[in-house]
Tab-separated table of C-alpha atoms in Angstrom:
chain	number	residue	atom	x	y	z
A	1	MET	CA	13.122	18.207	-9.342
A	2	LEU	CA	10.716	20.322	-7.290
A	3	LEU	CA	8.860	21.504	-10.421
A	4	SER	CA	9.062	18.064	-12.044
A	5	SER	CA	7.432	16.464	-8.971
A	6	MET	CA	4.370	18.685	-9.407
A	7	PHE	CA	3.394	17.509	-12.884
A	8	LEU	CA	5.587	14.936	-14.641
A	9	PRO	CA	5.446	11.626	-12.653
A	10	PRO	CA	1.709	10.785	-13.039
A	11	LEU	CA	1.738	11.858	-16.709
A	12	LEU	CA	4.833	9.849	-17.696
A	13	ILE	CA	3.819	6.744	-15.724
A	14	LYS	CA	0.350	6.801	-17.309
A	15	ARG	CA	1.781	7.319	-20.818
A	16	PHE	CA	4.838	5.024	-20.783
A	17	GLY	CA	4.315	2.737	-17.766
A	18	CYS	CA	6.743	2.329	-14.846
A	19	LYS	CA	9.473	0.477	-16.783
A	20	TRP	CA	9.965	2.982	-19.611
A	21	THR	CA	9.598	5.960	-17.267
A	22	ILE	CA	12.547	4.516	-15.309
A	23	VAL	CA	14.596	4.037	-18.518
A	24	ILE	CA	13.911	7.577	-19.832
A	25	SER	CA	14.658	9.145	-16.435
A	26	MET	CA	17.944	7.234	-16.024
A	27	CYS	CA	19.132	8.727	-19.326
A	28	CYS	CA	18.858	12.175	-17.657
A	29	TYR	CA	21.321	10.993	-14.990
A	30	VAL	CA	23.776	9.819	-17.659
A	31	ALA	CA	23.478	13.239	-19.351
A	32	PHE	CA	24.563	14.925	-16.106
A	33	SER	CA	27.643	12.660	-15.905
A	34	LEU	CA	28.518	13.637	-19.481
A	35	GLY	CA	28.072	17.345	-18.650
A	36	ASN	CA	30.819	17.047	-16.014
A	37	PHE	CA	33.471	16.135	-18.603
A	38	TYR	CA	33.587	19.805	-19.659
A	39	ALA	CA	32.400	21.419	-16.441
A	40	SER	CA	31.124	24.961	-17.058
A	41	TRP	CA	27.917	26.953	-16.587
A	42	PHE	CA	26.928	26.053	-20.167
A	43	THR	CA	27.170	22.295	-19.585
A	44	LEU	CA	26.306	21.885	-15.893
A	45	VAL	CA	23.229	24.129	-15.623
A	46	PRO	CA	21.295	22.537	-18.569
A	47	THR	CA	22.267	18.988	-17.511
A	48	SER	CA	21.339	19.796	-13.870
A	49	ILE	CA	17.892	20.895	-15.099
A	50	LEU	CA	17.621	17.678	-17.125
A	51	LEU	CA	18.691	15.650	-14.061
A	52	GLY	CA	16.047	17.384	-11.901
A	53	LEU	CA	13.343	16.755	-14.497
A	54	GLY	CA	14.251	13.050	-14.623
A	55	ALA	CA	14.684	12.509	-10.865
A	56	ALA	CA	11.046	12.863	-9.771
A	57	PRO	CA	9.573	10.493	-12.427
A	58	LEU	CA	12.361	7.963	-11.738
A	59	TRP	CA	11.694	7.798	-7.988
A	60	SER	CA	7.912	7.916	-8.384
A	61	ALA	CA	7.979	5.093	-10.962
A	62	GLN	CA	10.299	3.046	-8.729
A	63	GLY	CA	8.008	3.486	-5.698
A	64	THR	CA	4.892	2.673	-7.762
A	65	TYR	CA	6.556	-0.398	-9.320
A	66	LEU	CA	7.626	-1.824	-5.933
A	67	THR	CA	4.219	-1.166	-4.336
A	68	ILE	CA	2.322	-2.910	-7.184
A	69	MET	CA	4.802	-5.796	-7.196
A	70	GLY	CA	4.610	-6.175	-3.384
A	71	ASN	CA	0.789	-6.185	-3.340
A	72	THR	CA	0.652	-8.661	-6.244
A	73	GLN	CA	3.071	-11.020	-4.471
A	74	ALA	CA	1.159	-10.664	-1.172
A	75	GLU	CA	-2.085	-11.624	-2.947
A	76	LYS	CA	-0.456	-14.735	-4.445
A	77	ALA	CA	1.139	-15.817	-1.151
A	78	GLY	CA	-1.851	-14.905	1.045
A	79	LYS	CA	0.199	-12.397	3.082
A	80	VAL	CA	-0.513	-8.856	4.329
A	81	GLY	CA	0.236	-6.358	1.527
A	82	ARG	CA	2.019	-3.763	3.679
A	83	ASP	CA	4.437	-6.404	5.081
A	84	VAL	CA	5.559	-7.522	1.619
A	85	VAL	CA	5.785	-3.907	0.379
A	86	ASN	CA	7.967	-3.058	3.428
A	87	GLN	CA	10.209	-6.035	2.710
A	88	TYR	CA	10.547	-5.084	-0.983
A	89	PHE	CA	11.517	-1.503	-0.128
A	90	GLY	CA	14.076	-2.901	2.322
A	91	ILE	CA	15.658	-5.072	-0.401
A	92	PHE	CA	15.597	-2.191	-2.894
A	93	PHE	CA	17.327	0.227	-0.496
A	94	LEU	CA	19.886	-2.445	0.466
A	95	ILE	CA	20.999	-2.483	-3.184
A	96	PHE	CA	20.489	1.265	-3.751
A	97	GLN	CA	22.491	2.370	-0.690
A	98	SER	CA	25.267	-0.125	-1.506
A	99	SER	CA	25.901	2.031	-4.600
A	100	GLY	CA	27.262	4.622	-2.147
A	101	VAL	CA	29.830	2.054	-1.026
A	102	TRP	CA	31.005	1.227	-4.567
A	103	GLY	CA	30.759	4.816	-5.841
A	104	ASN	CA	32.722	6.277	-2.945
A	105	LEU	CA	35.234	3.428	-3.025
A	106	ILE	CA	35.912	4.155	-6.709
A	107	SER	CA	36.309	7.913	-6.071
A	108	SER	CA	38.541	7.304	-3.020
A	109	LEU	CA	40.817	4.919	-4.930
A	110	VAL	CA	41.019	7.225	-7.962
A	111	PHE	CA	41.600	10.426	-5.945
A	112	GLY	CA	43.881	8.555	-3.529
A	113	GLN	CA	46.534	8.767	-6.266
A	114	THR	CA	47.021	12.510	-5.552
A	115	PRO	CA	50.147	13.477	-3.544
A	116	SER	CA	49.752	13.167	0.245
A	117	GLN	CA	48.881	16.420	2.003
A	118	GLU	CA	50.628	18.141	4.887
A	119	ALA	CA	49.204	18.197	8.426
A	120	ILE	CA	46.238	20.537	8.903
A	121	PRO	CA	47.191	23.551	11.080
A	122	GLU	CA	45.659	23.893	14.562
A	123	GLU	CA	44.219	27.344	13.675
A	124	GLN	CA	42.090	25.728	10.952
A	125	LEU	CA	40.889	22.984	13.337
A	126	LEU	CA	39.471	25.644	15.696
A	127	SER	CA	36.954	26.677	13.035
A	128	CYS	CA	35.854	23.094	12.210
A	129	GLY	CA	32.609	21.425	13.317
A	130	ALA	CA	29.602	23.269	14.749
A	131	SER	CA	31.655	26.483	15.097
A	132	ASP	CA	32.262	26.643	11.308
A	133	CYS	CA	30.763	29.856	9.966
A	134	LEU	CA	32.351	29.429	6.505
A	135	MET	CA	35.747	30.500	7.860
A	136	ALA	CA	37.297	27.170	6.823
A	137	THR	CA	36.327	27.387	3.155
A	138	ALA	CA	39.519	29.113	2.045
A	139	SER	CA	41.502	27.018	-0.421
A	140	THR	CA	43.999	24.930	1.541
A	141	ASN	CA	45.783	21.693	0.765
A	142	SER	CA	42.910	19.822	2.491
A	143	THR	CA	40.595	20.810	-0.401
A	144	GLN	CA	43.175	20.652	-3.214
A	145	ARG	CA	41.718	19.905	-6.653
A	146	PRO	CA	42.741	16.497	-8.133
A	147	SER	CA	44.393	16.384	-11.580
A	148	GLN	CA	42.205	16.558	-14.725
A	149	THR	CA	43.310	13.056	-15.781
A	150	LEU	CA	41.980	11.565	-12.537
A	151	ILE	CA	38.703	13.506	-12.913
A	152	TYR	CA	38.235	12.143	-16.479
A	153	THR	CA	39.013	8.596	-15.247
A	154	LEU	CA	36.385	8.858	-12.511
A	155	LEU	CA	33.735	10.377	-14.814
A	156	GLY	CA	34.427	7.683	-17.433
A	157	ILE	CA	33.748	4.949	-14.855
A	158	TYR	CA	30.538	6.648	-13.632
A	159	THR	CA	29.197	7.330	-17.156
A	160	GLY	CA	29.970	3.774	-18.290
A	161	SER	CA	28.135	2.397	-15.225
A	162	GLY	CA	25.143	4.635	-16.025
A	163	VAL	CA	24.911	3.490	-19.655
A	164	LEU	CA	25.185	-0.166	-18.571
A	165	ALA	CA	22.395	0.367	-15.982
A	166	VAL	CA	20.057	1.878	-18.615
A	167	LEU	CA	20.655	-1.103	-20.935
A	168	LEU	CA	20.082	-3.655	-18.155
A	169	VAL	CA	16.743	-2.079	-17.147
A	170	ALA	CA	15.594	-1.667	-20.773
A	171	VAL	CA	16.336	-5.310	-21.620
A	172	PHE	CA	15.572	-7.228	-18.412
A	173	LEU	CA	13.040	-5.306	-16.264
A	174	GLU	CA	9.580	-6.817	-16.649
A	175	PRO	CA	6.743	-4.359	-17.434
A	176	ILE	CA	4.071	-4.388	-14.733
A	177	LYS	CA	0.379	-3.458	-14.646
A	178	ASP	CA	-1.608	-2.229	-11.652
A	179	ALA	CA	-3.738	-5.306	-10.834
A	180	GLN	CA	-6.212	-3.282	-8.782
A	181	ARG	CA	-7.017	-0.910	-11.663
A	182	LYS	CA	-7.198	-3.832	-14.065
A	183	ARG	CA	-9.817	-5.550	-11.863
A	184	GLU	CA	-11.859	-2.365	-11.595
A	185	GLY	CA	-11.661	-1.871	-15.370
A	186	ASP	CA	-10.219	1.604	-14.844
A	187	GLU	CA	-9.059	3.213	-18.076
A	188	GLY	CA	-7.352	5.889	-16.031
A	189	PRO	CA	-8.346	9.512	-15.402
A	190	PRO	CA	-8.358	12.157	-18.172
A	191	PHE	CA	-5.217	14.199	-19.003
A	192	TRP	CA	-5.971	17.299	-16.889
A	193	SER	CA	-7.024	15.193	-13.910
A	194	THR	CA	-3.720	13.258	-14.121
A	195	LEU	CA	-1.752	16.505	-14.449
A	196	LEU	CA	-3.264	17.956	-11.264
A	197	SER	CA	-3.451	14.682	-9.282
A	198	THR	CA	-0.315	15.547	-7.256
A	199	PHE	CA	-1.998	18.689	-5.882
A	200	ARG	CA	-5.450	17.109	-5.581
A	201	LEU	CA	-4.070	14.476	-3.190
A	202	LEU	CA	-3.066	17.277	-0.797
A	203	GLY	CA	-6.776	17.433	0.062
A	204	ASP	CA	-6.129	14.318	2.179
A	205	LYS	CA	-5.452	15.427	5.774
A	206	ARG	CA	-2.983	12.554	6.309
A	207	LEU	CA	-0.790	13.706	3.414
A	208	ARG	CA	-0.763	17.301	4.680
A	209	LEU	CA	0.465	16.022	8.041
A	210	LEU	CA	3.083	13.762	6.436
A	211	VAL	CA	4.795	16.417	4.244
A	212	LEU	CA	7.315	17.116	7.027
A	213	LEU	CA	8.729	13.557	6.891
A	214	PRO	CA	10.089	13.809	3.315
A	215	MET	CA	11.117	17.435	3.982
A	216	TYR	CA	13.196	16.315	6.950
A	217	SER	CA	14.683	13.548	4.771
A	218	GLY	CA	15.847	16.262	2.342
A	219	PHE	CA	17.258	18.405	5.181
A	220	GLU	CA	19.241	15.581	6.822
A	221	GLN	CA	20.661	14.217	3.551
A	222	ALA	CA	21.697	17.731	2.490
A	223	PHE	CA	23.388	18.272	5.871
A	224	LEU	CA	25.387	15.045	5.597
A	225	ALA	CA	26.393	15.597	1.951
A	226	GLY	CA	27.068	19.340	2.175
A	227	ASP	CA	27.965	20.227	5.767
A	228	TYR	CA	29.265	17.143	7.577
A	229	THR	CA	31.630	16.295	4.715
A	230	ARG	CA	32.901	19.903	4.484
A	231	SER	CA	32.846	21.342	8.026
A	232	TYR	CA	33.832	18.159	9.857
A	233	VAL	CA	35.600	15.678	7.521
A	234	THR	CA	37.356	17.894	4.939
A	235	CYS	CA	38.115	20.620	7.489
A	236	ALA	CA	39.753	18.306	10.050
A	237	LEU	CA	40.974	15.312	7.986
A	238	GLY	CA	41.218	16.473	4.361
A	239	ILE	CA	39.220	15.768	1.195
A	240	ARG	CA	40.740	12.288	0.704
A	241	PHE	CA	38.766	10.962	3.724
A	242	VAL	CA	35.348	12.090	2.450
A	243	GLY	CA	34.856	8.967	0.302
A	244	TYR	CA	35.764	6.565	3.117
A	245	VAL	CA	33.467	8.299	5.630
A	246	MET	CA	30.602	8.175	3.117
A	247	ILE	CA	31.305	4.462	2.505
A	248	CYS	CA	30.660	3.892	6.223
A	249	PHE	CA	27.344	5.809	5.924
A	250	SER	CA	26.257	3.848	2.824
A	251	ALA	CA	27.263	0.452	4.260
A	252	THR	CA	25.279	0.889	7.502
A	253	ASN	CA	22.382	2.424	5.552
A	254	SER	CA	22.355	-0.511	3.151
A	255	LEU	CA	22.432	-3.217	5.843
A	256	CYS	CA	19.841	-1.464	8.036
A	257	SER	CA	17.487	-1.023	5.044
A	258	VAL	CA	17.064	-4.766	4.539
A	259	LEU	CA	16.982	-5.350	8.313
A	260	TYR	CA	14.160	-2.809	8.787
A	261	GLY	CA	12.204	-4.368	5.918
A	262	ARG	CA	12.044	-7.603	7.936
A	263	LEU	CA	11.825	-6.034	11.421
A	264	SER	CA	8.784	-3.900	10.525
A	265	GLN	CA	6.679	-7.093	10.220
A	266	LYS	CA	7.368	-7.860	13.906
A	267	THR	CA	7.745	-4.440	15.545
A	268	GLY	CA	5.504	-2.283	13.348
A	269	ARG	CA	6.660	0.927	11.676
A	270	ALA	CA	6.123	3.218	14.716
A	271	ALA	CA	8.962	1.513	16.661
A	272	LEU	CA	11.344	1.992	13.718
A	273	TYR	CA	10.399	5.672	13.401
A	274	ALA	CA	11.125	6.078	17.125
A	275	LEU	CA	14.548	4.440	16.634
A	276	GLY	CA	15.376	6.754	13.702
A	277	ALA	CA	14.252	9.880	15.551
A	278	VAL	CA	16.157	9.070	18.784
A	279	THR	CA	19.365	8.176	16.873
A	280	HIS	CA	19.301	11.416	14.863
A	281	LEU	CA	18.434	13.444	17.957
A	282	CYS	CA	21.504	12.055	19.774
A	283	CYS	CA	23.730	12.663	16.711
A	284	ILE	CA	22.580	16.284	16.346
A	285	ILE	CA	23.213	17.083	20.035
A	286	ALA	CA	26.636	15.350	19.932
A	287	LEU	CA	27.637	17.210	16.723
A	288	LEU	CA	26.767	20.521	18.427
A	289	LEU	CA	29.144	19.707	21.297
A	290	TRP	CA	31.968	17.881	19.459
A	291	GLU	CA	35.211	19.609	18.422
A	292	PRO	CA	36.632	17.464	15.568
A	293	HIS	CA	40.362	16.644	15.534
A	294	PRO	CA	42.459	14.279	13.343
A	295	ARG	CA	43.392	12.283	16.465
A	296	GLN	CA	39.710	11.221	16.810
A	297	LEU	CA	39.603	9.429	13.437
A	298	ALA	CA	37.165	6.683	14.525
A	299	VAL	CA	34.574	9.259	15.703
A	300	PHE	CA	34.148	10.623	12.144
A	301	PHE	CA	33.107	7.124	11.038
A	302	VAL	CA	30.869	6.536	14.077
A	303	PHE	CA	28.804	9.643	13.253
A	304	SER	CA	28.406	8.737	9.569
A	305	GLY	CA	27.479	5.146	10.544
A	306	LEU	CA	24.813	6.299	13.023
A	307	TRP	CA	23.495	8.771	10.447
A	308	GLY	CA	23.105	5.794	8.088
A	309	VAL	CA	21.204	3.813	10.760
A	310	SER	CA	18.653	6.644	10.958
A	311	ASP	CA	18.542	7.496	7.255
A	312	ALA	CA	17.637	3.863	6.480
A	313	VAL	CA	14.459	4.362	8.562
A	314	TRP	CA	13.443	7.482	6.599
A	315	GLN	CA	14.152	5.927	3.199
A	316	THR	CA	12.486	2.518	3.696
A	317	GLN	CA	9.622	3.433	6.034
A	318	ASN	CA	8.659	6.747	4.390
A	319	ASN	CA	8.355	5.095	0.975
A	320	ALA	CA	6.442	2.102	2.352
A	321	LEU	CA	4.186	4.400	4.409
A	322	TYR	CA	3.227	6.471	1.351
A	323	GLY	CA	2.655	3.287	-0.702
A	324	VAL	CA	0.414	1.707	1.957
A	325	LEU	CA	-1.616	4.776	3.005
A	326	PHE	CA	-2.276	6.012	-0.541
A	327	GLU	CA	-2.480	2.704	-2.414
A	328	LYS	CA	-5.145	3.918	-4.871
A	329	ASP	CA	-3.159	7.088	-5.742
A	330	LYS	CA	0.365	5.673	-5.742
A	331	GLU	CA	1.763	7.821	-8.575
A	332	ALA	CA	0.466	11.079	-7.069
A	333	ALA	CA	1.565	10.005	-3.553
A	334	PHE	CA	5.159	9.274	-4.595
A	335	ALA	CA	5.231	12.462	-6.687
A	336	ASN	CA	4.225	14.348	-3.521
A	337	TYR	CA	6.929	12.534	-1.565
A	338	ARG	CA	9.618	13.658	-4.040
A	339	LEU	CA	8.124	17.165	-4.205
A	340	TRP	CA	8.497	17.746	-0.460
A	341	GLU	CA	11.835	15.942	-0.176
A	342	SER	CA	13.305	18.058	-2.977
A	343	LEU	CA	11.918	21.197	-1.278
A	344	GLY	CA	13.887	20.116	1.816
A	345	PHE	CA	17.041	19.829	-0.342
A	346	VAL	CA	16.389	23.235	-1.968
A	347	ILE	CA	15.983	25.012	1.392
A	348	ALA	CA	18.956	23.236	3.025
A	349	PHE	CA	21.353	23.854	0.115
A	350	GLY	CA	19.916	27.383	-0.233
A	351	TYR	CA	20.905	28.458	3.285
A	352	SER	CA	24.066	26.309	3.273
A	353	THR	CA	26.424	29.195	2.426
A	354	PHE	CA	24.781	31.762	4.736
A	355	LEU	CA	24.370	30.054	8.115
A	356	CYS	CA	26.793	28.673	10.698
A	357	VAL	CA	26.794	24.889	11.154
A	358	ASN	CA	25.365	25.121	14.696
A	359	VAL	CA	22.318	27.053	13.357
A	360	LYS	CA	21.790	24.346	10.693
A	361	LEU	CA	21.850	21.680	13.412
A	362	TYR	CA	19.206	23.587	15.438
A	363	ILE	CA	17.033	23.791	12.302
A	364	LEU	CA	17.404	19.998	11.849
A	365	LEU	CA	16.379	19.514	15.472
A	366	GLY	CA	13.254	21.651	15.029
A	367	VAL	CA	12.130	20.014	11.768
A	368	LEU	CA	12.712	16.508	13.203
A	369	SER	CA	10.569	17.307	16.287
A	370	LEU	CA	7.691	18.693	14.187
A	371	ALA	CA	7.883	15.782	11.702
A	372	MET	CA	7.627	13.200	14.501
A	373	LEU	CA	4.706	15.044	16.091
A	374	ALA	CA	2.835	15.094	12.752
A	375	TYR	CA	3.672	11.420	12.088
A	376	GLY	CA	2.339	10.436	15.532
A	377	THR	CA	-0.937	12.229	14.701
A	378	VAL	CA	-1.294	10.217	11.451
A	379	GLU	CA	-0.692	6.927	13.299
A	380	TYR	CA	-3.357	7.952	15.853
A	381	LEU	CA	-5.847	8.740	13.041
A	382	GLU	CA	-5.106	5.400	11.324
A	383	ALA	CA	-5.543	3.442	14.576
A	384	LYS	CA	-8.839	5.256	15.205
A	385	LYS	CA	-10.047	4.443	11.673
A	386	ALA	CA	-9.070	0.766	12.044
A	387	ALA	CA	-10.930	0.545	15.369
A	388	ARG	CA	-14.282	1.634	13.837
A	389	PRO	CA	-14.920	-1.467	11.636
A	390	ALA	CA	-13.803	-3.730	14.510
A	391	ALA	CA	-16.311	-2.060	16.843
A	392	ALA	CA	-19.042	-2.390	14.188
A	393	GLU	CA	-18.275	-6.121	13.794
A	394	GLN	CA	-18.541	-6.647	17.567
A	395	ALA	CA	-21.876	-4.811	17.628
A	396	LYS	CA	-23.436	-7.102	14.954
A	397	PRO	CA	-23.480	-10.357	17.026
A	398	ALA	CA	-24.906	-8.434	19.989
A	399	GLU	CA	-27.760	-7.136	17.808
A	400	GLY	CA	-28.385	-10.688	16.554
A	401	GLU	CA	-28.618	-12.023	20.141
A	402	GLU	CA	-31.160	-9.322	21.059
A	403	THR	CA	-33.363	-10.210	18.065
A	404	GLU	CA	-33.174	-13.919	18.918
A	405	THR	CA	-34.178	-13.222	22.545
A	406	ALA	CA	-37.097	-11.085	21.386
A	407	MET	CA	-38.301	-13.829	19.009
């Protein structure tokens, strides 16, 4: 996905348009589901590569499509473009994050048919949470593998859903043209310029400052998916609770996504970023101090719910921010977004098996602080830029009055 983000999105979107880029990329996801039916190095590594190649164009095309559609609708309705784009991203992520509810519900119901496990020993609970330094990864009944029949059932449901999704998009999604480029009569840049557009956009100071936001998004998602589910949920409750905890995350994420899409029109994006940062900051500090135990069942869900409240900010506002700030270079901007987010995933999953959980939480804390500092700088630069034309407009009437007096 990291390599794909560098080159593929602008090329594919220019060649096939947003709709067919989405269709082609979704087929890569279906291929990965199929590769899991006979899970081995020979099936999973090639299909993982295919999935990574398809992921960046899919997300870039989706972001470009929503931005164009939002601006077109704003023009028709006489509204501010960024407000409609924010609202559209909110609606999209409401539906997208709800997939985590249905997906995890399916896996929980299918895997819930495995025999009930014994109580987790107290010795194992001592090494759960922030104190986990990979001591709790030994095979116990809390991480027991489900039967092959149940795995095939689950994969059949997921693959069938993927094929149905590809067909629905191919048949019903309306192709869309960039109205701005159409007005300007832009035929589009030449091949080599398109190929390098992702890197060329890094010349913009604002983008260089904003790379930490998608990187942090990659870090925090990787922590939830890889570390919270293993070192907290599986370690203290057992693997059967992972799906239900992730349902709580997806449900709050989904509801907050649509809420933030509407709230941003009244509060502005800076207030939402502050909410996301403070919520994650509190969660990280609490996770460093908390010692998970099966008796505290509700707390496992509270943490995943709060993580969803924050993640909804990063997903909706980051995408809308990139779409609004880099409207003329949408494809390259969203390709950059996926490039840096996937780098965050790569680093976080890369050190996942080497570092203790408390060290990972300190890294999250550091990246979050730097990302917010850089974001604040961009908002300051944007406010400064917006103030210049306003000052120039105020100066014009004053000049006119002076001329009139002189005459």
